[in-house]
């Protein structure tokens, strides 16, 4: 950047010094990409209510089990959803309270 075009060097320096590392910014951007799919949002909303298996999620959301499984894999990889095994059944739930906080912030932004 041409320093002759900087209006307030102090502000520029403050901003440059406060930016998170590139790797962190990339990871945050990747996280928000996961929220960019309405099917995944529906699954997250369903899991606000209850821990559920793939079969019940598919029935509740009127989708195929294959489609639900695919989206759950993405949500698991993003650490938004966790699972537990009970015999042959696998039950999914939100990974932690941050998932609902992220959703709620976006939801409030849209409805206000």
Protein backbone atom coordinates (compact mmCIF):
# COMPACT_ATOMS: atom_id res chain seq x y z
CA UNK A 1 0.00 0.00 0.00
CA UNK A 2 1.22 3.47 -0.86
CA UNK A 3 1.74 5.25 2.47
CA UNK A 4 1.03 8.60 0.83
CA UNK A 5 -2.66 7.64 0.55
CA UNK A 6 -3.06 6.81 4.25
CA UNK A 7 -5.18 9.42 5.99
CA UNK A 8 -4.73 8.24 9.58
CA UNK A 9 -1.65 6.08 10.14
CA UNK A 10 -2.52 5.54 13.80
CA UNK A 11 -5.92 4.02 12.90
CA UNK A 12 -4.38 1.86 10.16
CA UNK A 13 -1.70 0.57 12.53
CA UNK A 14 -4.30 -0.17 15.23
CA UNK A 15 -6.47 -2.15 12.79
CA UNK A 16 -3.54 -4.05 11.30
CA UNK A 17 -2.32 -5.02 14.78
CA UNK A 18 -5.79 -6.13 15.91
CA UNK A 19 -6.58 -8.46 13.00
CA UNK A 20 -6.57 -12.17 13.91
CA UNK A 21 -4.13 -14.51 12.18
CA UNK A 22 -5.02 -15.48 8.60
CA UNK A 23 -5.50 -19.11 9.62
CA UNK A 24 -8.11 -18.14 12.24
CA UNK A 25 -9.94 -15.90 9.77
CA UNK A 26 -9.99 -18.75 7.24
CA UNK A 27 -11.41 -21.16 9.83
CA UNK A 28 -14.15 -18.69 10.82
CA UNK A 29 -15.07 -18.20 7.16
CA UNK A 30 -15.26 -21.98 6.70
CA UNK A 31 -17.52 -22.28 9.75
CA UNK A 32 -19.93 -19.71 8.35
CA UNK A 33 -20.00 -21.55 5.02
CA UNK A 34 -21.47 -24.53 6.86
CA UNK A 35 -24.34 -22.30 8.01
CA UNK A 36 -24.91 -21.34 4.36
CA UNK A 37 -27.17 -24.30 3.57
CA UNK A 38 -30.86 -24.32 4.53
CA UNK A 39 -30.91 -28.11 4.97
CA UNK A 40 -28.14 -27.92 7.54
CA UNK A 41 -29.99 -25.06 9.26
CA UNK A 42 -33.13 -27.24 9.44
CA UNK A 43 -31.12 -30.06 11.01
CA UNK A 44 -29.61 -27.67 13.55
CA UNK A 45 -33.08 -26.34 14.41
CA UNK A 46 -34.41 -29.87 14.84
CA UNK A 47 -31.52 -30.69 17.15
CA UNK A 48 -32.35 -27.63 19.29
CA UNK A 49 -35.44 -29.57 20.32
CA UNK A 50 -34.05 -33.05 20.85
CA UNK A 51 -31.26 -35.49 20.25
CA UNK A 52 -32.30 -37.49 17.17
CA UNK A 53 -31.24 -40.39 14.96
CA UNK A 54 -30.96 -40.13 11.16
CA UNK A 55 -34.28 -41.93 10.67
CA UNK A 56 -36.21 -39.51 12.89
CA UNK A 57 -34.47 -36.47 11.38
CA UNK A 58 -35.38 -37.70 7.89
CA UNK A 59 -39.03 -38.17 8.92
CA UNK A 60 -39.24 -34.80 10.72
CA UNK A 61 -37.68 -32.90 7.82
CA UNK A 62 -39.35 -34.93 5.05
CA UNK A 63 -36.01 -35.83 3.51
CA UNK A 64 -34.16 -39.01 2.62
CA UNK A 65 -31.88 -40.66 5.14
CA UNK A 66 -29.06 -40.35 2.63
CA UNK A 67 -29.49 -36.58 2.38
CA UNK A 68 -29.61 -36.22 6.16
CA UNK A 69 -26.51 -38.40 6.60
CA UNK A 70 -24.58 -36.33 4.06
CA UNK A 71 -25.43 -33.07 5.84
CA UNK A 72 -24.71 -34.55 9.27
CA UNK A 73 -21.24 -35.53 8.07
CA UNK A 74 -20.57 -31.89 7.14
CA UNK A 75 -21.94 -30.68 10.48
CA UNK A 76 -19.79 -33.23 12.37
CA UNK A 77 -16.66 -32.19 10.46
CA UNK A 78 -17.36 -28.57 11.40
CA UNK A 79 -17.76 -29.63 15.06
CA UNK A 80 -21.33 -28.33 15.16
CA UNK A 81 -22.91 -31.73 15.82
CA UNK A 82 -21.77 -34.65 17.95
CA UNK A 83 -23.06 -38.20 18.17
CA UNK A 84 -23.40 -41.06 20.59
CA UNK A 85 -23.94 -44.72 19.87
CA UNK A 86 -26.66 -46.72 21.59
CA UNK A 87 -26.37 -50.29 20.33
CA UNK A 88 -26.74 -50.07 16.57
CA UNK A 89 -28.38 -46.63 16.68
CA UNK A 90 -26.48 -43.37 16.47
CA UNK A 91 -28.04 -40.27 18.01
CA UNK A 92 -27.03 -36.75 17.04
CA UNK A 93 -27.08 -33.57 19.10
CA UNK A 94 -25.59 -30.11 18.97
CA UNK A 95 -21.93 -30.08 19.91
CA UNK A 96 -22.26 -27.28 22.48
CA UNK A 97 -24.19 -24.14 23.39
CA UNK A 98 -22.18 -22.05 20.92
CA UNK A 99 -24.07 -23.59 18.00
CA UNK A 100 -27.37 -22.19 19.26
CA UNK A 101 -25.74 -18.85 20.08
CA UNK A 102 -24.41 -18.53 16.52
CA UNK A 103 -27.81 -19.47 15.09
CA UNK A 104 -29.68 -17.13 17.45
CA UNK A 105 -27.43 -14.20 16.53
CA UNK A 106 -28.08 -14.74 12.84
CA UNK A 107 -31.80 -15.30 13.40
CA UNK A 108 -32.16 -12.12 15.45
CA UNK A 109 -30.26 -10.16 12.81
CA UNK A 110 -32.69 -11.35 10.11
CA UNK A 111 -35.97 -10.79 12.00
CA UNK A 112 -35.13 -7.33 13.36
